[in-house]
XYZ file of N, CA and C in Angstrom:
648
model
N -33.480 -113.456 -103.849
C -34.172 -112.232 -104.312
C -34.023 -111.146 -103.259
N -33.509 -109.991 -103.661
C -33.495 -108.972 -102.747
C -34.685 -108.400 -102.487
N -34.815 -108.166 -100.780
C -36.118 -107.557 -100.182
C -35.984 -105.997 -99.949
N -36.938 -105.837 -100.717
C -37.295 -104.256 -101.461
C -38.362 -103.644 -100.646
N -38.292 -104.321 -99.642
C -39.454 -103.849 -98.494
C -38.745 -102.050 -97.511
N -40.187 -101.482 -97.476
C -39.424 -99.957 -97.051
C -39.799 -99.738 -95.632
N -38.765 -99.374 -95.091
C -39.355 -98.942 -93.580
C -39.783 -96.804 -93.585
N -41.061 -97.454 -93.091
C -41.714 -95.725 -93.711
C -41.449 -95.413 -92.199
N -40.769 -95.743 -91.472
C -40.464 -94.706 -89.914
C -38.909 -94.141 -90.552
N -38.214 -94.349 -91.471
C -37.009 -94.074 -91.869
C -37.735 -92.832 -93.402
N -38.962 -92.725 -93.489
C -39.060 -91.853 -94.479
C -39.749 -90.509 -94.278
N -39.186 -89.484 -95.514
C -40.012 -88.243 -94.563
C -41.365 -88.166 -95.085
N -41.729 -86.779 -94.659
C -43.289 -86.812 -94.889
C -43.586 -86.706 -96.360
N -42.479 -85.571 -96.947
C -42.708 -86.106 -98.561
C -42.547 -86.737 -99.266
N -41.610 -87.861 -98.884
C -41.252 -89.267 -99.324
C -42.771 -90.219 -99.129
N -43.330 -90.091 -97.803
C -44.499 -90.553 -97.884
C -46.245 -90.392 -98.508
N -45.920 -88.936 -98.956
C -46.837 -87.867 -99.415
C -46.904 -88.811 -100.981
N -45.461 -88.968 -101.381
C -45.019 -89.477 -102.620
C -45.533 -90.852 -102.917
N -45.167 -91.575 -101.878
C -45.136 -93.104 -102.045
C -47.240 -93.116 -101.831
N -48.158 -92.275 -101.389
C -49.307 -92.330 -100.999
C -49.734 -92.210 -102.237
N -49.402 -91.130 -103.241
C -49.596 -90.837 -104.295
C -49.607 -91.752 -105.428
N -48.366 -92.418 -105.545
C -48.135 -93.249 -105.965
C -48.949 -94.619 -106.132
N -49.398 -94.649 -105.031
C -50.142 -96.133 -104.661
C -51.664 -96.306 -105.437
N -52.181 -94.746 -105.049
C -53.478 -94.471 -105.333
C -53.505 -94.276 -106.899
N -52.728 -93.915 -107.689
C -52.476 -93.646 -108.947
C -52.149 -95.085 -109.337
N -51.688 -95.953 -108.790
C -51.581 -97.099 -109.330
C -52.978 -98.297 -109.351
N -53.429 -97.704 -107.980
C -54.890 -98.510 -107.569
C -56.165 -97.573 -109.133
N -55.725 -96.740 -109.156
C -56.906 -95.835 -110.145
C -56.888 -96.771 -111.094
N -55.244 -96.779 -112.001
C -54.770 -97.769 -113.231
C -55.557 -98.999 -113.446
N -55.340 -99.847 -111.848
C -55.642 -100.881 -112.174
C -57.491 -101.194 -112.088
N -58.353 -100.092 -111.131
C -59.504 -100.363 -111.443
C -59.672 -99.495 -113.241
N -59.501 -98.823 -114.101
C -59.849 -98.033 -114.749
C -59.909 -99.235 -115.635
N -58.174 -100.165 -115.724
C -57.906 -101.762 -116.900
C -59.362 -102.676 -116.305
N -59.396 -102.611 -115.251
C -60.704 -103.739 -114.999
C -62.162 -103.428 -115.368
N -61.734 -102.055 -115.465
C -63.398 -101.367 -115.941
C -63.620 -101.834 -117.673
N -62.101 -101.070 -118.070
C -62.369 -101.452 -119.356
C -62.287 -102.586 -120.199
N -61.827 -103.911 -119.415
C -61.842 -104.655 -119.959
C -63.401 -105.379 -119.553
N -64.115 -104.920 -118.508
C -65.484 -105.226 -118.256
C -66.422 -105.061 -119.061
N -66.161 -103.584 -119.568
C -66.788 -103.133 -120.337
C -66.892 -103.781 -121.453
N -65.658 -103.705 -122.340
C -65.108 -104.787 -123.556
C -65.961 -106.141 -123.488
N -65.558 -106.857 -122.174
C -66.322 -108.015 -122.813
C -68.020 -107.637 -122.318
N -68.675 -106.805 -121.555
C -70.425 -107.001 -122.029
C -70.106 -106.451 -123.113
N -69.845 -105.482 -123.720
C -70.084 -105.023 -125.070
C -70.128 -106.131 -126.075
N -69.134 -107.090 -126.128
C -69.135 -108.176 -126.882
C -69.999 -109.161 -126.732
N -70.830 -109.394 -125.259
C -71.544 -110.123 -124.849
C -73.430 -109.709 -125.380
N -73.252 -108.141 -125.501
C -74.602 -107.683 -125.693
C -74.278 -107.733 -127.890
N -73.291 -107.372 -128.218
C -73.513 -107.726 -129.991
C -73.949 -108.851 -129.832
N -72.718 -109.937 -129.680
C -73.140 -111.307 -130.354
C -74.682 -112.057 -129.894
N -75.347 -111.523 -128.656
C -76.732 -112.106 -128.357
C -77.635 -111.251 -128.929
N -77.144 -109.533 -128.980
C -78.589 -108.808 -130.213
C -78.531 -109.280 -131.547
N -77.051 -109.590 -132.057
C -77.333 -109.809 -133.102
C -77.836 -111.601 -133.921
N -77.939 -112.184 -132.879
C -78.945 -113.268 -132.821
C -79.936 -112.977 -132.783
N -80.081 -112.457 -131.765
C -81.976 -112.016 -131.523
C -82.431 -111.385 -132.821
N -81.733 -110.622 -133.323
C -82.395 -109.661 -133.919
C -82.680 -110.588 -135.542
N -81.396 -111.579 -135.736
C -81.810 -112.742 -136.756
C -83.793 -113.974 -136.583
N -83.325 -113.676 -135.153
C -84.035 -114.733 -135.087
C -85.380 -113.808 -134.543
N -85.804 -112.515 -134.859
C -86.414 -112.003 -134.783
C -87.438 -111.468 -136.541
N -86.318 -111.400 -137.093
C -86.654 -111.138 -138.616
C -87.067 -113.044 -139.426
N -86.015 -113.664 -138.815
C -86.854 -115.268 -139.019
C -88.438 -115.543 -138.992
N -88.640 -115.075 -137.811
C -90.282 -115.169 -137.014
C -90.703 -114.620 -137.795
N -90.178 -113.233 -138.049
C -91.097 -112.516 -139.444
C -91.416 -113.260 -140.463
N -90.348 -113.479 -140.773
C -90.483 -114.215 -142.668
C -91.231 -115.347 -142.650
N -91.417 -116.156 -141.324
C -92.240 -117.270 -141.245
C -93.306 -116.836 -140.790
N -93.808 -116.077 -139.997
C -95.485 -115.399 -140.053
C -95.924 -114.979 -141.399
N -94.962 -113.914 -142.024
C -95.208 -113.651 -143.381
C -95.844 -115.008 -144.240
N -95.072 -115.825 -144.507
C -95.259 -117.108 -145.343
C -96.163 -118.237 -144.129
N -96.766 -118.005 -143.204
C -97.871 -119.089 -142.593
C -99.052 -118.017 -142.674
N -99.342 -117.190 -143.122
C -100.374 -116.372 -143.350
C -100.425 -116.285 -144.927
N -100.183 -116.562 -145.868
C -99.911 -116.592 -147.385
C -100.762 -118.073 -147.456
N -99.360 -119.224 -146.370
C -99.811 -120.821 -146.961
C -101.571 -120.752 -146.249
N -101.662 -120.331 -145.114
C -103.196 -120.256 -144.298
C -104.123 -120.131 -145.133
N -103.967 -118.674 -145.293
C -104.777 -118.280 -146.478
C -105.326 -119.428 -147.902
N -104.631 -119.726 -148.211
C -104.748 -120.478 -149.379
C -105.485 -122.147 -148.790
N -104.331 -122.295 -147.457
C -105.505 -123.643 -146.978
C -107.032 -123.105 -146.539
N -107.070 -121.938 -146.631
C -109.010 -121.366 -145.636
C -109.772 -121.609 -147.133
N -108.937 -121.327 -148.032
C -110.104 -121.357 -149.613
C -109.697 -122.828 -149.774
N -109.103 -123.994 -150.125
C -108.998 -125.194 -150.410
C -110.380 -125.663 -149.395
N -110.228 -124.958 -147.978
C -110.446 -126.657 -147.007
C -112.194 -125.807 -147.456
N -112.465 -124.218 -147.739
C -113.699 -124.128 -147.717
C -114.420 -124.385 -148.980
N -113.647 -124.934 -149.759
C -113.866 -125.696 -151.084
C -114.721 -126.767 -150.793
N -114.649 -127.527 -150.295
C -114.581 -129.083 -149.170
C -116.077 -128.482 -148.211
N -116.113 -127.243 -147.913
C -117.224 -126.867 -146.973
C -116.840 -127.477 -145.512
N -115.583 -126.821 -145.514
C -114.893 -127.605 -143.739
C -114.592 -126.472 -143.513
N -115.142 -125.414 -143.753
C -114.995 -123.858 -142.408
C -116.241 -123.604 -142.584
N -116.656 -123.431 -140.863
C -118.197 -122.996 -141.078
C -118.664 -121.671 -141.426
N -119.907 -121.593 -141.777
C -120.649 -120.790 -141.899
C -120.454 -118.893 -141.814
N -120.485 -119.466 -140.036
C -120.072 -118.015 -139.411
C -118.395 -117.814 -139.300
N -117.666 -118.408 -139.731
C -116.890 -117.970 -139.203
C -115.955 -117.101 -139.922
N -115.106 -116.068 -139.433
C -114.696 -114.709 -139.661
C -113.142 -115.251 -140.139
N -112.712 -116.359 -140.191
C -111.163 -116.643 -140.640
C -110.518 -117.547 -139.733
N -111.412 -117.748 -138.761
C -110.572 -118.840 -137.726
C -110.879 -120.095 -137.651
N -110.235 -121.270 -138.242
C -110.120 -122.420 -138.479
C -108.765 -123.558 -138.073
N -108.866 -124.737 -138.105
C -107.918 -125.663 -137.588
C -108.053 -126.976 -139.011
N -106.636 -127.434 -138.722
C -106.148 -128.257 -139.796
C -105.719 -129.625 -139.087
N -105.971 -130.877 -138.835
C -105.433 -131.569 -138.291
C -104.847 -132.710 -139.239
N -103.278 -133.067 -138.932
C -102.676 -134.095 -139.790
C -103.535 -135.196 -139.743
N -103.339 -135.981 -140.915
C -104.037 -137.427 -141.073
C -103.946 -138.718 -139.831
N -102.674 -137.866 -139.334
C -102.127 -139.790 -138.352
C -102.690 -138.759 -137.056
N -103.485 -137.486 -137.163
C -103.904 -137.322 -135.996
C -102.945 -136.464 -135.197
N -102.039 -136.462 -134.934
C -100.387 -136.688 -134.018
C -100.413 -134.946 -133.785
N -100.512 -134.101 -135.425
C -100.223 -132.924 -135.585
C -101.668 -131.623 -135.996
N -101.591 -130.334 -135.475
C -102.706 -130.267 -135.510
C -101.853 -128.168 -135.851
N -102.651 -127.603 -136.867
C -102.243 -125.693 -136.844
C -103.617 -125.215 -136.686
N -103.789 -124.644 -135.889
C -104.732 -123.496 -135.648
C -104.474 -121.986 -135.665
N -105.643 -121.304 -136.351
C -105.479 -120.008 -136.893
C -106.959 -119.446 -136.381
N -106.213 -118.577 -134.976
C -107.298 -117.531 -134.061
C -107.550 -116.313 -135.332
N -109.018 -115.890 -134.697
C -109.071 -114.546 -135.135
C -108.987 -113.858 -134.109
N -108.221 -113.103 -133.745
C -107.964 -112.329 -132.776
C -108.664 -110.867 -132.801
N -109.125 -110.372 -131.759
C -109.792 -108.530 -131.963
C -109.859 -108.266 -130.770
N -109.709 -107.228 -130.770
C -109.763 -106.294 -129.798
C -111.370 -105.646 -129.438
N -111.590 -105.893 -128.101
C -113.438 -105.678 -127.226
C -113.765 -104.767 -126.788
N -114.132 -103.353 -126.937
C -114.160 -102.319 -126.644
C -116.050 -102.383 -125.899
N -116.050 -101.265 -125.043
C -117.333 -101.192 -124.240
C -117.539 -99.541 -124.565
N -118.017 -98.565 -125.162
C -117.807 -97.529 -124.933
C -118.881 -96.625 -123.760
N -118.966 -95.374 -123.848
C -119.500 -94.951 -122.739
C -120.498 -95.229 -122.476
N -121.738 -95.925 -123.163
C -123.039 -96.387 -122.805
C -122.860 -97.613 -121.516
N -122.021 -97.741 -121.147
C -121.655 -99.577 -120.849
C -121.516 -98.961 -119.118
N -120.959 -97.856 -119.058
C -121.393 -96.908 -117.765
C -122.313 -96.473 -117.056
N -123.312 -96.094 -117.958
C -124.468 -95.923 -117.799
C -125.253 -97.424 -117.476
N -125.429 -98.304 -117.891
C -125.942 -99.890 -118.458
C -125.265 -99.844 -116.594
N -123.646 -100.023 -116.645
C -123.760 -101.153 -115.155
C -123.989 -100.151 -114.347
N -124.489 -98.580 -114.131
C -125.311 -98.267 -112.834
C -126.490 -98.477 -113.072
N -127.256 -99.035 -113.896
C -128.779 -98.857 -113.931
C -128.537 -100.608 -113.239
N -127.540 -101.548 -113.570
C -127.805 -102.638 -113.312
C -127.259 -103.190 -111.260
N -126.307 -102.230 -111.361
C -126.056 -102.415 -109.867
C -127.172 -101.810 -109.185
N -127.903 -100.653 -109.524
C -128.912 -99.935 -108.697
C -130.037 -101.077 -108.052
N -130.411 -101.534 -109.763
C -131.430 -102.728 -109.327
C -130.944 -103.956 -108.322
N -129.676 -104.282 -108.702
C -129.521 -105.345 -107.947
C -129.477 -105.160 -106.394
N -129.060 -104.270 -106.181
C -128.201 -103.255 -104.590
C -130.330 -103.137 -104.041
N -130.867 -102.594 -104.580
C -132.453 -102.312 -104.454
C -133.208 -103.540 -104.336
N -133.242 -104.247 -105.131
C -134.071 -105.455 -105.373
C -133.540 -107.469 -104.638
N -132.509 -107.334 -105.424
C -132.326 -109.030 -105.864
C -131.566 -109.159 -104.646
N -130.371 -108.466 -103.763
C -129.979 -108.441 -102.616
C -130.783 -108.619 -101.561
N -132.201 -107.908 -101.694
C -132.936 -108.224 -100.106
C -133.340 -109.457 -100.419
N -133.693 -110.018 -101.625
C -133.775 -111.610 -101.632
C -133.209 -112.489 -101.409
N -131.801 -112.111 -102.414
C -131.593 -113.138 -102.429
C -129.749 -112.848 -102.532
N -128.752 -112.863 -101.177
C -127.686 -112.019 -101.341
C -126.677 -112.612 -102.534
N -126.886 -114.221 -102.192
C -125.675 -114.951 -102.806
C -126.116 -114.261 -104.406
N -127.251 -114.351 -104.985
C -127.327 -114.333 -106.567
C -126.594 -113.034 -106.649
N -126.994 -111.566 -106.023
C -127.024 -110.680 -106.082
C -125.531 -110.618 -105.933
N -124.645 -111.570 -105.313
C -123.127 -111.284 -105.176
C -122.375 -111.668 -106.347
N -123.139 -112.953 -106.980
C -122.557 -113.702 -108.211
C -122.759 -112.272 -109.666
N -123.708 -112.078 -109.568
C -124.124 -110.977 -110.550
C -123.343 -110.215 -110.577
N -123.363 -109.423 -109.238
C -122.490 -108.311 -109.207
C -121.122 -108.392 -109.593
N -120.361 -109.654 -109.408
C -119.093 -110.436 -109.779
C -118.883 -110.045 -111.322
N -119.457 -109.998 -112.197
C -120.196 -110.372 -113.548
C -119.391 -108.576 -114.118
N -119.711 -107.688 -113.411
C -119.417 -106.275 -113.483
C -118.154 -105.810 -113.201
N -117.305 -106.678 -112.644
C -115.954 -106.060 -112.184
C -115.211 -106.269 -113.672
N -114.559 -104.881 -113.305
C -113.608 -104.523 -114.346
C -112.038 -105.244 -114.304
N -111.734 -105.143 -115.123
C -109.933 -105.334 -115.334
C -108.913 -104.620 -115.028
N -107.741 -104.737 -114.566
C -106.971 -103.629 -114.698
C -106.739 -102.969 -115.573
N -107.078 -102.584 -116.610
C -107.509 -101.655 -117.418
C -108.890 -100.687 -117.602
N -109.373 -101.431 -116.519
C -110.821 -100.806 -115.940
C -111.838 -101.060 -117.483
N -111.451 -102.098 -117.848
C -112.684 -102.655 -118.728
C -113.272 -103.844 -118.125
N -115.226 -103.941 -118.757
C -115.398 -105.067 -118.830
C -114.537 -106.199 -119.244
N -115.382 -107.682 -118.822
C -114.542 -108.302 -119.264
C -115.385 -109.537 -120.310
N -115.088 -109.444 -121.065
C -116.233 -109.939 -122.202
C -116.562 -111.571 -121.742
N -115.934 -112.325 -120.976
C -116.085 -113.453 -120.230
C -117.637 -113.352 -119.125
N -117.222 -112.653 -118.507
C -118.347 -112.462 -117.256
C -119.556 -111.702 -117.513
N -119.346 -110.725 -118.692
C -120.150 -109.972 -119.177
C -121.655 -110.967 -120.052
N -120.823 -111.912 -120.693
C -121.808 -113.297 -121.435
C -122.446 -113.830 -120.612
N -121.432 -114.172 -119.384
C -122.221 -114.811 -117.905
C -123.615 -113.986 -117.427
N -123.329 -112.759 -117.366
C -124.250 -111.919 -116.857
C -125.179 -111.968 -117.636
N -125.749 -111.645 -118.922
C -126.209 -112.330 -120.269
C -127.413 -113.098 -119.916
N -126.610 -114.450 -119.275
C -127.230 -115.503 -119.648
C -128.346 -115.535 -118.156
N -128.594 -114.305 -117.756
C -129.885 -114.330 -116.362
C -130.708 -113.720 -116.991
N -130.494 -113.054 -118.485
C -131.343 -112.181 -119.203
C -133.027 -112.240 -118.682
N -133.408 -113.233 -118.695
C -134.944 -113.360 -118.340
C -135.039 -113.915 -116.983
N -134.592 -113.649 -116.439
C -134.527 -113.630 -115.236
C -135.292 -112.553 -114.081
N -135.302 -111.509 -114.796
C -135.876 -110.079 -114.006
C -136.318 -109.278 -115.448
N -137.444 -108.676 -115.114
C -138.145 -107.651 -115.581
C -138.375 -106.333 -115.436
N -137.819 -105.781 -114.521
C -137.291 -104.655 -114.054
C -136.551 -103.555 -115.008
N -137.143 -102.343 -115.033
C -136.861 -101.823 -116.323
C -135.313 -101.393 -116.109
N -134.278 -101.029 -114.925
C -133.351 -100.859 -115.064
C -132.337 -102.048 -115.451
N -132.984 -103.406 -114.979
C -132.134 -104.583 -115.371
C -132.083 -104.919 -116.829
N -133.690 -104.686 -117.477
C -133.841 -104.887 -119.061
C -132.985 -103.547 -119.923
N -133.427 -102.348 -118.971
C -132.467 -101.090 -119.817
C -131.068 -101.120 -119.475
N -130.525 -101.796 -119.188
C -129.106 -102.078 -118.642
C -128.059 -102.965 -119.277
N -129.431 -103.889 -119.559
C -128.440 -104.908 -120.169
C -128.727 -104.807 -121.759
N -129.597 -103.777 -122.148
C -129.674 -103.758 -123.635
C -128.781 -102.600 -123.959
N -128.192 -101.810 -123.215
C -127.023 -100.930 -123.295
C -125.587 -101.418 -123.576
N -125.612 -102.332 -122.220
C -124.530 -103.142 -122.627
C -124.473 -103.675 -123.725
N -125.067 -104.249 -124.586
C -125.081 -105.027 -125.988
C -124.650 -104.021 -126.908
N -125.847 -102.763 -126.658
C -125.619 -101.885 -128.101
C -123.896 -100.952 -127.613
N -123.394 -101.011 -126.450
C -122.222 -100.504 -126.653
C -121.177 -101.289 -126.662
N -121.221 -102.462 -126.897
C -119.819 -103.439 -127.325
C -119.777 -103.487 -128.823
N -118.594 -103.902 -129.170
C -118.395 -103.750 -130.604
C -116.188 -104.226 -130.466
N -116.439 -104.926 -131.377
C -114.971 -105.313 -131.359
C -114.289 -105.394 -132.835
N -112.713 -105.224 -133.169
C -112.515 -104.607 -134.407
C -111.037 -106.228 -134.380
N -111.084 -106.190 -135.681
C -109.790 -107.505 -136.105
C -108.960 -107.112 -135.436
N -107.626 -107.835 -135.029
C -106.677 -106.999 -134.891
C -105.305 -107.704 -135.172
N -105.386 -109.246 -135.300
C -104.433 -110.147 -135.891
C -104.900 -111.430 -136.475
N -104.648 -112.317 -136.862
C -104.653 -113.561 -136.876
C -103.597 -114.598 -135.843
N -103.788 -115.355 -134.904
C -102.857 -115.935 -133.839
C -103.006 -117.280 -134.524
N -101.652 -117.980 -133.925
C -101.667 -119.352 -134.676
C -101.010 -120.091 -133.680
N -101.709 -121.295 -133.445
C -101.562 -122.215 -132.696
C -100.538 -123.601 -133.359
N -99.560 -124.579 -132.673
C -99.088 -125.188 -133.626
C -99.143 -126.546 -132.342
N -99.779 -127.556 -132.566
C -99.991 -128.514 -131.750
C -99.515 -129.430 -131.789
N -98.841 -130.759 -131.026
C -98.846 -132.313 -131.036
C -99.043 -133.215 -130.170
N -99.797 -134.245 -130.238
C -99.689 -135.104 -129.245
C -98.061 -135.596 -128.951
N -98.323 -135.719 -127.545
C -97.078 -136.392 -127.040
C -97.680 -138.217 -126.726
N -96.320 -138.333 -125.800
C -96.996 -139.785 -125.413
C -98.348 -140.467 -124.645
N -98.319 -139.702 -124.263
C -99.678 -139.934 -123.230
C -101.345 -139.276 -124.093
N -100.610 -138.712 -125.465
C -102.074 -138.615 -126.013
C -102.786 -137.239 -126.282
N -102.005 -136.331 -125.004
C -102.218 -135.304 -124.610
C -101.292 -134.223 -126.227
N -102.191 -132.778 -126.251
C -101.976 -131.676 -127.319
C -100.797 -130.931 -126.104
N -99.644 -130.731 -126.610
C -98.539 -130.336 -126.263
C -98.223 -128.763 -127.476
N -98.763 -127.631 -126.961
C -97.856 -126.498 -127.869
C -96.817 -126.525 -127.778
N -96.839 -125.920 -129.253
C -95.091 -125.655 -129.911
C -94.860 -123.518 -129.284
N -93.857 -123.372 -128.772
C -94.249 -121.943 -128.074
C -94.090 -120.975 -129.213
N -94.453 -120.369 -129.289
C -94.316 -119.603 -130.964
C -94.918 -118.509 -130.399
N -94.359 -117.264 -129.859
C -95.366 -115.469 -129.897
C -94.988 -114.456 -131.219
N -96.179 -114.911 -131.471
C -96.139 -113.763 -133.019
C -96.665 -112.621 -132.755
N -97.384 -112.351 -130.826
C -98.272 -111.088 -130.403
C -97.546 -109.636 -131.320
N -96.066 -109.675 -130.804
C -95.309 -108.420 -130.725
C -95.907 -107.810 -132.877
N -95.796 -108.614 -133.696
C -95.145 -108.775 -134.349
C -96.018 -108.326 -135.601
């Protein structure tokens, strides 16, 4: 094979001006083919996985659609039977016969506190910060615990029940006007039905099936 190798001390400056040109125009070529064939295949890589997702996105649909139809119809059978209680607003559980398998259907809502609930926890920190602290710090720390907000800067309807349950505990008109604020300004509205889909495994233990219908 003949060697095609160049001695650039034998070339002039525009021979080299040329051959510089050359090189870089060839280096452009070959990143521009690597770009576009990069490109080419995510492009092909992002269809064929959206257009899964997006199947198996409208799936989830059609099966929430039709487990809220069959639900429905099991909440009037099983309350035929008088096996949903009393109070309850739509949320019930079904468990298979051999035990093994088990669907649950949350009522889900959304817990709102509105502006009275502001008013309520300064009348209730005042008292505590005034009163139940020179007694007694630890209660007065647990309580106060009871009031911290969320990152959303809401109560939190968990700790809020906790707090609740000292109701007769103090007589103090900012603790009694405080916490009857809090009551009259909560109020919570439907906002889905959530469904749980369960089985025992080997050991006995309820193993979920992962299923998020939140988005949806």
């Amino acid at each position: 094979m003949q060697n095609t190798s160049i001695n650039i001390n034998e070339l002039s400056t525009a021979q080299l001006e040329k051959l510089l040109a050359d090189k870089k125009k060839a280096e452009k070529q070959q990143r521009m083919a690597e770009k576009a064939a990069y490109e080419k295949d995510k492009d092909g890589t992002i269809e064929v996985l959206w257009d899964e997702a997006n199947e198996l996105a409208l799936a989830t649909a059609r099966f929430k659609n039709k487990l809220h139809t069959i639900m429905d119809l099991q909440a009037e059978k099983l309350n035929q039977y008088g096996g949903i209680r009393g109070n309850s607003k739509g949320g019930f559980a079904i468990v298979h016969s051999s035990g093994a398998k088990n669907i649950t259907r949350r009522r889900d809502t959304d817990r709102f506190w509105d502006e009275r609930a502001t008013k309520a926890v300064g009348l209730i920190r005042d008292f505590l910060s005034d009163t139940v602290k020179k007694r007694d710090a630890q209660l007065h720390d647990i309580l106060m615990s009871f009031l911290e907000r969320n990152v959303k800067g809401d109560l939190e309807y968990a700790k809020v029940m906790d707090l609740l349950k000292h109701e007769d505990k103090f007589n103090d008109v900012r603790w009694v006007n405080g916490l009857q604020l809090i009551k009259e300004s909560y109020s919570q509205s439907f906002k889905a039905f959530g469904y749980e889909f369960k089985k025992r495994n080997q050991t006995g233990k309820w193993e979920s099936l992962s299923l998020n219908f939140s988005s949806l």
